[in-house]
Short mmCIF file of C-alpha atoms in Angstrom, two decimals:
data_model
loop_
_atom_site.label_atom_id
_atom_site.label_comp_id
_atom_site.label_asym_id
_atom_site.label_seq_id
_atom_site.Cartn_x
_atom_site.Cartn_y
_atom_site.Cartn_z
CA MET A 1 107.47 116.42 131.44
CA THR A 2 106.00 113.20 130.46
CA GLU A 3 103.64 111.59 132.65
CA THR A 4 104.50 107.84 133.48
CA GLU A 5 101.93 105.29 134.89
CA THR A 6 102.58 101.73 135.90
CA ASN A 7 100.05 98.99 136.01
CA ALA A 8 100.35 95.12 136.57
CA TYR A 9 98.27 92.51 134.87
CA ASP A 10 98.47 88.81 134.56
CA VAL A 11 98.73 89.22 130.89
CA VAL A 12 99.61 91.90 128.37
CA VAL A 13 98.52 91.57 124.84
CA LEU A 14 100.42 93.59 122.13
CA GLY A 15 98.03 94.04 119.23
CA ALA A 16 94.18 94.25 119.14
CA GLY A 17 93.43 92.36 115.88
CA PRO A 18 91.19 89.39 115.80
CA VAL A 19 94.27 87.29 117.18
CA GLY A 20 94.88 89.64 120.05
CA GLU A 21 91.15 89.93 120.87
CA ASN A 22 91.19 86.13 121.04
CA VAL A 23 94.17 85.86 123.37
CA ALA A 24 92.57 88.20 125.70
CA ASP A 25 89.04 86.72 125.63
CA ARG A 26 90.48 83.47 126.53
CA ALA A 27 92.82 84.91 129.26
CA ARG A 28 89.87 86.84 130.70
CA ALA A 29 87.66 83.89 130.58
CA ALA A 30 90.24 81.90 132.78
CA GLY A 31 90.03 84.78 135.31
CA LEU A 32 93.32 86.45 134.29
CA THR A 33 93.32 90.37 134.29
CA THR A 34 94.28 91.38 130.85
CA ALA A 35 95.58 94.64 129.23
CA VAL A 36 95.47 94.92 125.39
CA VAL A 37 97.68 97.70 123.45
CA GLU A 38 96.55 99.03 120.08
CA SER A 39 98.36 101.76 118.10
CA GLU A 40 95.66 101.79 115.13
CA LEU A 41 92.04 100.38 115.09
CA VAL A 42 90.82 97.87 117.40
CA GLY A 43 90.00 94.93 114.93
CA GLY A 44 93.17 95.04 113.23
CA GLU A 45 94.07 94.30 109.57
CA CYS A 46 91.34 91.86 108.95
CA SER A 47 88.44 94.12 109.77
CA TYR A 48 89.59 97.21 107.99
CA TRP A 49 92.09 96.42 105.34
CA ALA A 50 91.86 92.72 104.67
CA CYS A 51 89.33 89.77 104.98
CA MET A 52 86.13 91.91 105.56
CA PRO A 53 86.60 94.65 102.84
CA SER A 54 87.84 92.20 100.52
CA LYS A 55 84.99 89.87 100.92
CA ALA A 56 82.59 92.55 100.89
CA LEU A 57 83.98 93.74 97.56
CA LEU A 58 84.29 90.19 96.10
CA ARG A 59 80.73 89.12 97.07
CA PRO A 60 78.63 91.07 94.52
CA VAL A 61 81.27 90.13 92.05
CA ILE A 62 80.87 86.26 92.64
CA ALA A 63 77.00 86.60 93.08
CA ARG A 64 76.69 88.33 89.59
CA ALA A 65 78.93 85.56 87.91
CA ASP A 66 76.71 82.82 89.45
CA ALA A 67 73.54 84.38 88.49
CA ARG A 68 74.91 84.65 84.82
CA ARG A 69 75.05 81.00 84.94
CA VAL A 70 71.50 80.30 85.87
CA PRO A 71 69.04 79.91 83.03
CA GLY A 72 66.05 82.36 83.41
CA LEU A 73 68.33 84.79 85.43
CA SER A 74 71.39 85.14 83.34
CA GLN A 75 69.77 87.75 80.88
CA SER A 76 68.76 90.12 83.82
CA VAL A 77 72.34 90.56 85.05
CA GLN A 78 74.37 91.22 82.09
CA GLY A 79 75.06 94.96 82.92
CA PRO A 80 77.94 96.40 84.69
CA LEU A 81 78.15 96.28 88.59
CA ASP A 82 76.91 99.46 90.39
CA ALA A 83 80.55 100.32 91.56
CA ALA A 84 79.49 103.06 93.86
CA ALA A 85 77.05 100.78 95.71
CA VAL A 86 79.73 98.02 95.86
CA LEU A 87 82.21 100.40 97.42
CA ALA A 88 79.52 101.39 99.84
CA HIS A 89 78.90 98.03 100.85
CA ARG A 90 82.49 97.63 101.52
CA ASP A 91 82.60 100.84 103.52
CA TYR A 92 79.57 99.46 105.82
CA PHE A 93 81.57 96.24 106.54
CA THR A 94 84.47 97.98 107.62
CA SER A 95 82.30 100.06 109.92
CA HIS A 96 83.61 103.14 108.10
CA TRP A 97 87.10 102.41 109.41
CA LYS A 98 85.77 103.47 113.15
CA ASP A 99 86.33 100.77 115.93
CA ASP A 100 83.64 101.69 118.39
CA GLY A 101 82.00 98.24 118.14
CA GLN A 102 85.03 96.39 118.83
CA VAL A 103 86.06 98.62 121.50
CA GLY A 104 82.84 97.95 123.19
CA TRP A 105 83.46 94.20 122.77
CA LEU A 106 86.86 94.58 124.45
CA ASP A 107 85.05 96.48 127.34
CA SER A 108 82.50 93.64 127.45
CA ILE A 109 84.93 90.98 128.38
CA GLY A 110 86.77 93.14 131.07
CA ALA A 111 89.90 93.73 129.21
CA ASP A 112 91.71 97.18 129.49
CA LEU A 113 92.60 98.77 126.33
CA TYR A 114 95.59 101.14 125.89
CA ARG A 115 95.84 103.08 122.90
CA GLY A 116 99.40 104.15 121.61
CA HIS A 117 102.53 102.51 120.38
CA GLY A 118 103.63 99.70 122.64
CA ARG A 119 107.27 98.36 123.07
CA LEU A 120 108.84 95.82 124.88
CA THR A 121 111.23 97.66 127.51
CA GLY A 122 112.47 94.45 129.30
CA PRO A 123 111.08 91.08 130.24
CA ARG A 124 107.37 90.97 131.23
CA THR A 125 107.27 94.74 130.57
CA VAL A 126 105.57 96.86 127.88
CA THR A 127 105.71 100.50 127.64
CA VAL A 128 102.87 102.23 126.00
CA THR A 129 103.38 105.86 124.30
CA GLY A 130 99.95 107.56 123.67
CA SER A 131 99.54 110.26 121.10
CA ASP A 132 99.51 112.72 123.97
CA GLY A 133 102.88 111.49 124.97
CA ALA A 134 101.93 109.97 128.10
CA GLU A 135 103.41 106.72 129.03
CA HIS A 136 101.96 103.64 130.68
CA VAL A 137 104.31 100.92 131.77
CA LEU A 138 102.56 97.63 131.86
CA THR A 139 104.07 94.52 133.68
CA ALA A 140 102.80 91.05 133.09
CA ARG A 141 102.82 88.67 135.93
CA HIS A 142 102.64 85.38 133.50
CA ALA A 143 102.86 86.54 129.97
CA VAL A 144 103.11 89.16 127.29
CA ALA A 145 101.56 88.01 123.85
CA VAL A 146 102.99 89.57 120.53
CA CYS A 147 100.08 89.86 118.03
CA THR A 148 101.19 92.64 115.99
CA GLY A 149 100.49 90.77 112.58
CA SER A 150 102.28 91.52 109.25
CA ARG A 151 102.57 94.28 106.80
CA ALA A 152 102.75 94.02 102.91
CA SER A 153 106.08 93.93 101.47
CA LEU A 154 107.53 96.34 98.84
CA PRO A 155 110.15 95.33 96.26
CA ARG A 156 113.50 96.88 96.46
CA LEU A 157 113.12 98.96 93.25
CA PRO A 158 114.65 102.59 92.90
CA GLY A 159 112.07 105.21 93.39
CA VAL A 160 109.25 102.77 94.24
CA ASP A 161 108.21 104.92 97.33
CA GLU A 162 107.91 107.97 95.18
CA VAL A 163 105.27 105.97 92.88
CA LYS A 164 103.04 105.55 95.99
CA PRO A 165 102.06 102.10 95.02
CA TRP A 166 98.95 100.16 96.32
CA THR A 167 99.54 97.59 98.88
CA SER A 168 96.71 95.33 100.18
CA ARG A 169 95.52 98.15 102.39
CA GLU A 170 94.89 100.63 99.39
CA ALA A 171 93.43 97.83 97.15
CA THR A 172 90.79 97.06 99.49
CA SER A 173 89.95 100.55 100.72
CA SER A 174 90.25 102.79 97.42
CA PRO A 175 87.35 105.18 97.36
CA SER A 176 87.22 104.94 93.52
CA VAL A 177 87.82 102.32 90.50
CA PRO A 178 91.22 103.03 88.67
CA GLY A 179 90.82 103.08 84.80
CA ARG A 180 93.91 100.72 84.56
CA LEU A 181 95.41 98.74 87.24
CA ILE A 182 98.74 96.77 87.28
CA VAL A 183 98.94 93.84 89.75
CA VAL A 184 102.27 92.53 90.56
CA GLY A 185 102.09 88.93 92.13
CA GLY A 186 100.33 85.64 91.70
CA GLY A 187 99.19 84.78 95.29
CA VAL A 188 95.83 85.14 96.99
CA VAL A 189 95.76 89.06 97.48
CA ALA A 190 96.81 89.28 93.89
CA THR A 191 94.27 86.97 92.22
CA GLU A 192 91.47 88.44 94.52
CA MET A 193 92.22 91.94 93.91
CA ALA A 194 92.45 91.30 90.30
CA THR A 195 89.08 89.85 90.32
CA VAL A 196 87.64 92.69 92.16
CA TRP A 197 88.90 95.65 90.20
CA GLN A 198 88.45 94.03 86.81
CA SER A 199 84.75 93.45 87.81
CA LEU A 200 84.39 96.87 88.56
CA GLY A 201 85.70 98.16 85.29
CA SER A 202 89.28 98.37 85.60
CA GLN A 203 91.70 97.14 82.69
CA VAL A 204 93.88 94.84 84.98
CA THR A 205 97.31 93.54 83.84
CA MET A 206 98.83 90.92 86.32
CA LEU A 207 102.76 90.40 86.14
CA VAL A 208 103.64 87.08 87.93
CA ARG A 209 107.17 86.29 88.27
CA GLY A 210 106.31 82.56 88.61
CA LYS A 211 105.01 80.17 86.26
CA GLY A 212 101.50 80.15 87.58
CA LEU A 213 98.90 81.64 89.93
CA LEU A 214 98.34 80.36 93.52
CA PRO A 215 101.72 78.45 93.86
CA ARG A 216 101.07 77.15 97.08
CA MET A 217 98.07 75.26 95.97
CA GLU A 218 97.71 72.32 93.61
CA PRO A 219 98.72 73.54 90.14
CA PHE A 220 95.27 73.09 88.74
CA ALA A 221 93.92 75.60 91.16
CA GLY A 222 95.90 78.37 89.53
CA GLU A 223 95.31 77.14 86.12
CA LEU A 224 91.64 77.29 86.37
CA ILE A 225 91.62 80.92 87.82
CA ALA A 226 94.18 82.09 85.37
CA GLU A 227 92.00 80.82 82.69
CA ALA A 228 88.82 82.50 84.25
CA LEU A 229 90.61 85.80 84.63
CA THR A 230 91.78 85.72 81.02
CA GLU A 231 88.30 85.00 79.91
CA ALA A 232 86.86 87.84 81.75
CA GLY A 233 89.39 90.53 80.19
CA THR A 234 92.44 90.47 82.63
CA ASP A 235 95.74 90.36 80.91
CA VAL A 236 97.85 87.69 82.93
CA ARG A 237 101.40 87.52 82.13
CA THR A 238 103.40 84.79 83.90
CA GLY A 239 107.30 84.43 84.02
CA THR A 240 107.27 88.18 84.14
CA SER A 241 109.28 90.20 86.54
CA VAL A 242 109.27 93.87 87.30
CA GLU A 243 112.65 95.64 86.69
CA SER A 244 111.59 99.45 87.18
CA VAL A 245 108.50 101.48 88.07
CA THR A 246 108.04 105.09 87.84
CA ARG A 247 105.27 107.53 87.78
CA GLU A 248 105.18 109.94 84.88
CA GLY A 249 102.31 112.63 85.92
CA GLY A 250 99.41 110.55 86.77
CA THR A 251 100.61 107.51 85.02
CA VAL A 252 102.41 104.57 86.55
CA VAL A 253 104.91 102.73 84.13
CA ALA A 254 106.33 99.40 84.97
CA VAL A 255 109.23 97.88 82.92
CA THR A 256 109.61 94.28 82.83
CA ASP A 257 112.33 92.04 82.30
CA LYS A 258 111.11 91.30 78.89
CA GLY A 259 111.49 94.72 78.02
CA ASP A 260 107.59 95.51 77.93
CA ARG A 261 106.46 98.80 79.19
CA VAL A 262 103.07 98.60 80.86
CA GLU A 263 101.04 101.72 81.71
CA ALA A 264 98.41 102.09 84.34
CA ASP A 265 96.77 104.60 86.68
CA GLU A 266 97.75 102.53 89.85
CA ILE A 267 100.09 99.50 90.75
CA LEU A 268 99.39 96.94 93.34
CA PHE A 269 102.32 95.03 94.81
CA ALA A 270 100.92 91.95 96.34
CA ILE A 271 104.39 89.97 96.82
CA GLY A 272 104.45 88.87 100.26
CA ARG A 273 104.25 89.97 103.82
CA ALA A 274 106.59 90.99 106.50
CA PRO A 275 106.27 90.80 110.26
CA ARG A 276 105.29 93.88 112.28
CA THR A 277 107.97 93.57 114.90
CA ASP A 278 110.66 96.11 113.69
CA ASP A 279 109.64 98.65 116.45
CA ILE A 280 108.29 96.60 119.39
CA GLY A 281 111.33 96.37 121.49
CA LEU A 282 112.62 93.12 120.73
CA GLU A 283 116.27 94.02 121.02
CA THR A 284 115.47 94.56 124.86
CA ILE A 285 114.92 90.90 125.37
CA GLY A 286 117.73 89.66 122.94
CA LEU A 287 115.66 89.19 119.85
CA ASP A 288 116.10 90.83 116.32
CA PRO A 289 113.82 93.74 115.46
CA GLY A 290 111.91 92.96 112.23
CA SER A 291 112.33 89.23 112.56
CA TRP A 292 109.48 86.33 112.43
CA LEU A 293 109.30 84.97 116.09
CA PRO A 294 109.83 81.01 116.25
CA VAL A 295 107.49 79.34 118.53
CA ASP A 296 106.51 75.96 119.87
CA ASP A 297 102.99 74.42 119.47
CA SER A 298 101.81 76.14 122.52
CA LEU A 299 102.83 79.38 120.64
CA ARG A 300 105.63 80.24 123.21
CA VAL A 301 108.64 81.89 121.98
CA THR A 302 111.90 79.80 121.94
CA GLY A 303 114.02 80.50 124.71
CA HIS A 304 111.42 82.84 126.63
CA ASP A 305 108.92 81.23 128.84
CA TRP A 306 106.78 84.48 129.45
CA LEU A 307 106.72 85.55 125.78
CA TYR A 308 104.18 84.39 123.28
CA ALA A 309 103.89 85.38 119.60
CA VAL A 310 100.55 84.47 118.03
CA GLY A 311 99.40 84.77 114.36
CA ASP A 312 101.25 86.24 111.62
CA VAL A 313 104.22 87.02 113.65
CA ASN A 314 105.22 83.61 114.25
CA GLN A 315 105.06 82.77 110.18
CA ARG A 316 103.21 79.33 110.57
CA ALA A 317 100.15 80.32 108.88
CA LEU A 318 99.30 83.80 107.65
CA LEU A 319 95.59 83.49 107.76
CA THR A 320 93.10 85.20 110.02
CA HIS A 321 91.18 82.10 111.10
CA GLN A 322 94.37 80.15 111.76
CA GLY A 323 95.75 83.10 113.90
CA LYS A 324 92.55 83.11 116.06
CA TYR A 325 92.93 79.28 116.36
CA GLN A 326 96.44 79.97 117.74
CA ALA A 327 94.98 82.59 119.93
CA ARG A 328 92.53 80.06 121.53
CA ILE A 329 95.53 77.52 121.99
CA ALA A 330 97.80 80.20 123.38
CA GLY A 331 95.19 81.65 125.75
CA ALA A 332 94.36 78.21 127.05
CA ALA A 333 98.09 77.43 127.58
CA ILE A 334 98.93 80.81 129.29
CA ALA A 335 95.97 80.06 131.77
CA ALA A 336 97.12 76.38 132.45
CA ARG A 337 100.72 77.64 133.16
CA ALA A 338 99.29 80.35 135.28
CA MET A 339 97.40 77.99 137.53
CA GLY A 340 100.15 75.33 137.79
CA GLU A 341 98.29 72.83 135.45
CA THR A 342 100.11 70.14 133.39
CA LEU A 343 99.80 71.12 129.81
CA LEU A 344 97.97 68.90 127.25
CA ALA A 345 100.90 69.26 124.81
CA GLN A 346 100.33 66.06 122.75
CA PRO A 347 99.54 66.38 118.85
CA TRP A 348 95.76 67.56 118.84
CA GLY A 349 95.81 68.41 122.60
CA ALA A 350 94.25 71.38 123.99
CA HIS A 351 97.48 73.28 124.54
CA SER A 352 99.01 72.25 121.07
CA ALA A 353 98.40 74.29 117.79
CA THR A 354 98.73 70.90 115.71
CA ALA A 355 96.39 71.98 112.76
CA ASP A 356 99.22 74.56 111.81
CA HIS A 357 101.08 71.53 110.50
CA ALA A 358 98.45 69.18 109.22
CA ALA A 359 95.18 70.82 108.71
CA VAL A 360 95.41 74.59 107.53
CA PRO A 361 92.20 75.48 105.44
CA GLN A 362 91.99 78.28 103.01
CA VAL A 363 89.50 79.88 100.61
CA VAL A 364 90.46 82.03 97.81
CA PHE A 365 87.36 84.19 96.83
CA THR A 366 87.98 84.40 93.08
CA ASP A 367 85.66 83.12 90.27
CA PRO A 368 86.02 80.20 90.51
CA GLU A 369 86.74 79.74 94.12
CA ALA A 370 89.73 77.69 95.20
CA ALA A 371 89.68 75.94 98.56
CA ALA A 372 92.27 73.55 100.05
CA VAL A 373 93.10 71.96 103.55
CA GLY A 374 96.12 70.11 104.56
CA LEU A 375 98.95 68.90 102.27
CA SER A 376 99.05 69.17 98.25
CA LEU A 377 100.46 66.16 96.71
CA ALA A 378 103.89 67.59 96.40
CA GLU A 379 103.99 68.65 99.99
CA ALA A 380 102.84 65.24 101.30
CA GLU A 381 105.44 63.57 99.15
CA GLN A 382 108.13 65.89 100.24
CA ALA A 383 107.08 65.16 103.88
CA GLY A 384 107.77 61.59 103.40
CA HIS A 385 104.24 60.27 103.43
CA ARG A 386 103.33 57.32 101.00
CA VAL A 387 100.19 58.86 99.18
CA LYS A 388 98.03 58.46 96.34
CA SER A 389 95.96 61.23 94.78
CA VAL A 390 92.77 61.05 92.89
CA ASP A 391 91.02 63.80 90.91
CA VAL A 392 87.38 64.21 89.86
CA ASP A 393 86.00 66.64 87.37
CA LEU A 394 83.47 68.56 89.56
CA SER A 395 81.15 69.09 86.52
CA THR A 396 80.25 65.29 86.56
CA VAL A 397 78.40 65.73 89.98
CA ALA A 398 74.81 66.43 89.75
CA GLY A 399 74.69 69.25 92.02
CA ALA A 400 77.44 71.02 90.06
CA GLY A 401 75.21 71.04 86.94
CA LEU A 402 72.09 72.35 88.92
CA TYR A 403 74.22 74.95 90.51
CA ALA A 404 75.45 76.58 87.26
CA ASP A 405 75.23 75.75 83.46
CA GLY A 406 78.63 75.02 82.14
CA TYR A 407 80.25 74.57 85.64
CA LYS A 408 83.93 74.18 85.60
CA GLY A 409 85.74 72.53 88.47
CA ARG A 410 88.03 70.06 90.09
CA ALA A 411 88.52 68.32 93.05
CA ARG A 412 91.72 66.25 94.42
CA MET A 413 91.82 64.10 97.55
CA VAL A 414 95.47 63.03 98.88
CA VAL A 415 95.47 59.90 100.76
CA ASP A 416 98.01 58.29 103.08
CA VAL A 417 97.92 54.86 101.60
CA GLU A 418 99.48 53.52 104.87
CA ALA A 419 97.34 54.97 107.49
CA GLU A 420 94.45 55.20 105.11
CA ILE A 421 93.49 58.78 106.19
CA LEU A 422 93.58 61.90 104.12
CA ARG A 423 96.52 64.28 104.13
CA GLY A 424 94.79 66.88 102.04
CA VAL A 425 91.96 67.97 99.92
CA THR A 426 91.79 70.90 97.16
CA LEU A 427 88.51 72.04 95.38
CA VAL A 428 88.29 74.63 92.72
CA GLY A 429 84.81 75.70 91.18
CA PRO A 430 81.82 78.06 91.82
CA GLY A 431 80.60 77.68 95.56
CA VAL A 432 83.24 75.35 96.80
CA GLY A 433 84.30 77.55 99.63
CA GLU A 434 81.29 76.39 101.73
CA LEU A 435 82.54 72.89 101.09
CA ILE A 436 85.84 73.04 102.61
CA HIS A 437 84.95 72.69 106.36
CA SER A 438 83.82 68.93 105.57
CA ALA A 439 87.32 68.31 104.12
CA THR A 440 88.87 70.06 107.25
CA ILE A 441 87.06 67.97 109.65
CA ALA A 442 88.14 64.83 107.68
CA VAL A 443 91.80 65.83 107.62
CA ALA A 444 91.96 67.15 111.13
CA GLY A 445 89.91 64.52 112.44
CA GLU A 446 91.98 61.80 110.63
CA VAL A 447 88.79 60.04 109.69
CA PRO A 448 89.46 56.48 108.09
CA VAL A 449 88.67 56.39 104.42
CA SER A 450 86.56 53.41 105.32
CA ARG A 451 84.33 55.39 107.61
CA LEU A 452 84.27 58.34 105.15
CA TRP A 453 82.11 55.82 102.97
CA HIS A 454 79.47 56.04 105.78
CA ALA A 455 79.29 59.98 105.55
CA VAL A 456 76.39 59.89 103.00
CA PRO A 457 76.29 63.25 100.96
CA SER A 458 72.92 64.61 100.33
CA TYR A 459 71.57 64.63 96.83
CA PRO A 460 71.72 66.55 94.60
CA THR A 461 74.63 68.77 96.10
CA ILE A 462 78.14 69.48 95.07
CA SER A 463 79.05 67.65 98.24
CA GLU A 464 78.42 64.37 96.30
CA VAL A 465 81.85 64.96 95.08
CA TRP A 466 82.97 62.95 98.28
CA LEU A 467 81.37 59.79 96.88
CA ARG A 468 83.05 60.29 93.62
CA LEU A 469 86.30 60.76 95.12
CA LEU A 470 85.86 57.70 97.42
CA GLU A 471 85.11 55.81 94.10
CA ALA A 472 87.95 57.18 92.24
CA TYR A 473 90.32 56.01 95.08
CA ARG A 474 88.85 52.61 95.49
CA ASP A 475 89.20 52.06 91.73
CA ALA A 476 92.56 53.51 91.43
#
């Protein structure tokens, strides 16, 4: 007979990734009792199969690329990377796929952890089934927060399961370097993983259905990265779809819509994400299993005053840092409602995830890096803003020339000509990832262009591009 235990909390959090952890932290900081449910590793996708392992893999790749552009150093780093050392570095940053440290952190904030599969079994109720079959029924006085994230999508191709393709999880956790790798897709995961495995010795072929890479950024971002990948030895094929995929012995064979037959040892599908909501009991509260969950700016699910969906599951911005931002907003909103306080729900208020609409930053850790915040030119125009864009060749900035010989890069600033504020900024070039937060502050803070002239960039840094952009806008 299965043992069942019932416990009541102020807040129940479904999912212990970085988003769920931050919701729990904010709820506990407000004095609310909190339970967290996790079926895999505490720390979630980001810690073990996404942000941390991918960036640990990419860091040696980018460091070597930068060093090769510095006189007096370039000749010392012409050899191959030590693949075993790079993979060991990755393993260290994933804590060897053990979550003891993150469990200890949850304990330190006073949240109770329940391991097992959690499902909604009615309003304000989550039933957790452990690996031993024991059940815990958790009831929430104030809120249940769904923070279950997303998973990689696979195409509906005959026999794709039998091929055992890589998704982002396998691509970031592989214990060895494949001799040949097919990457299907042209987004962030596809470009970053092509960068990693090509640099570690794989022969990489990218099959991209669209006309270019990184379609959600300014077109020049994808163009510069495609050029660099091609120069490094990657075979980048745009406007190409996969019609079939099979595994013949140990070889994967992908046939394209052009009739090309591409062979490899592994194939990575990086074609999008799907919400992890298919088996969490949404049907018990009138919602569709497997669906994205629409929310308001306090992250509360439409039509359910006790249910919150935070992070990837609401499809607003599928980025770890943005999910953590949402978690801080949601935790504060849950606490305010629990205490009967009035929400500060106006744009940029303490209980409004306004940045999801206006100031989402992202860095793509390829070589060169691409970084953007806010709206692209096309997005700003589609949103009805009267805007003007100005571009600057980053190689004209003194700091870029000092950073690397032969520096290639580009910057764009999208200015609202009526409000005289920035709607978006995009930077492409070595080292630009560390520049994007200044742009994020300008966009999120709606800093007037006239005031930006008084933010003096230090000389000689790449940040001097801000002065060049302002000059270009003045002269346009």
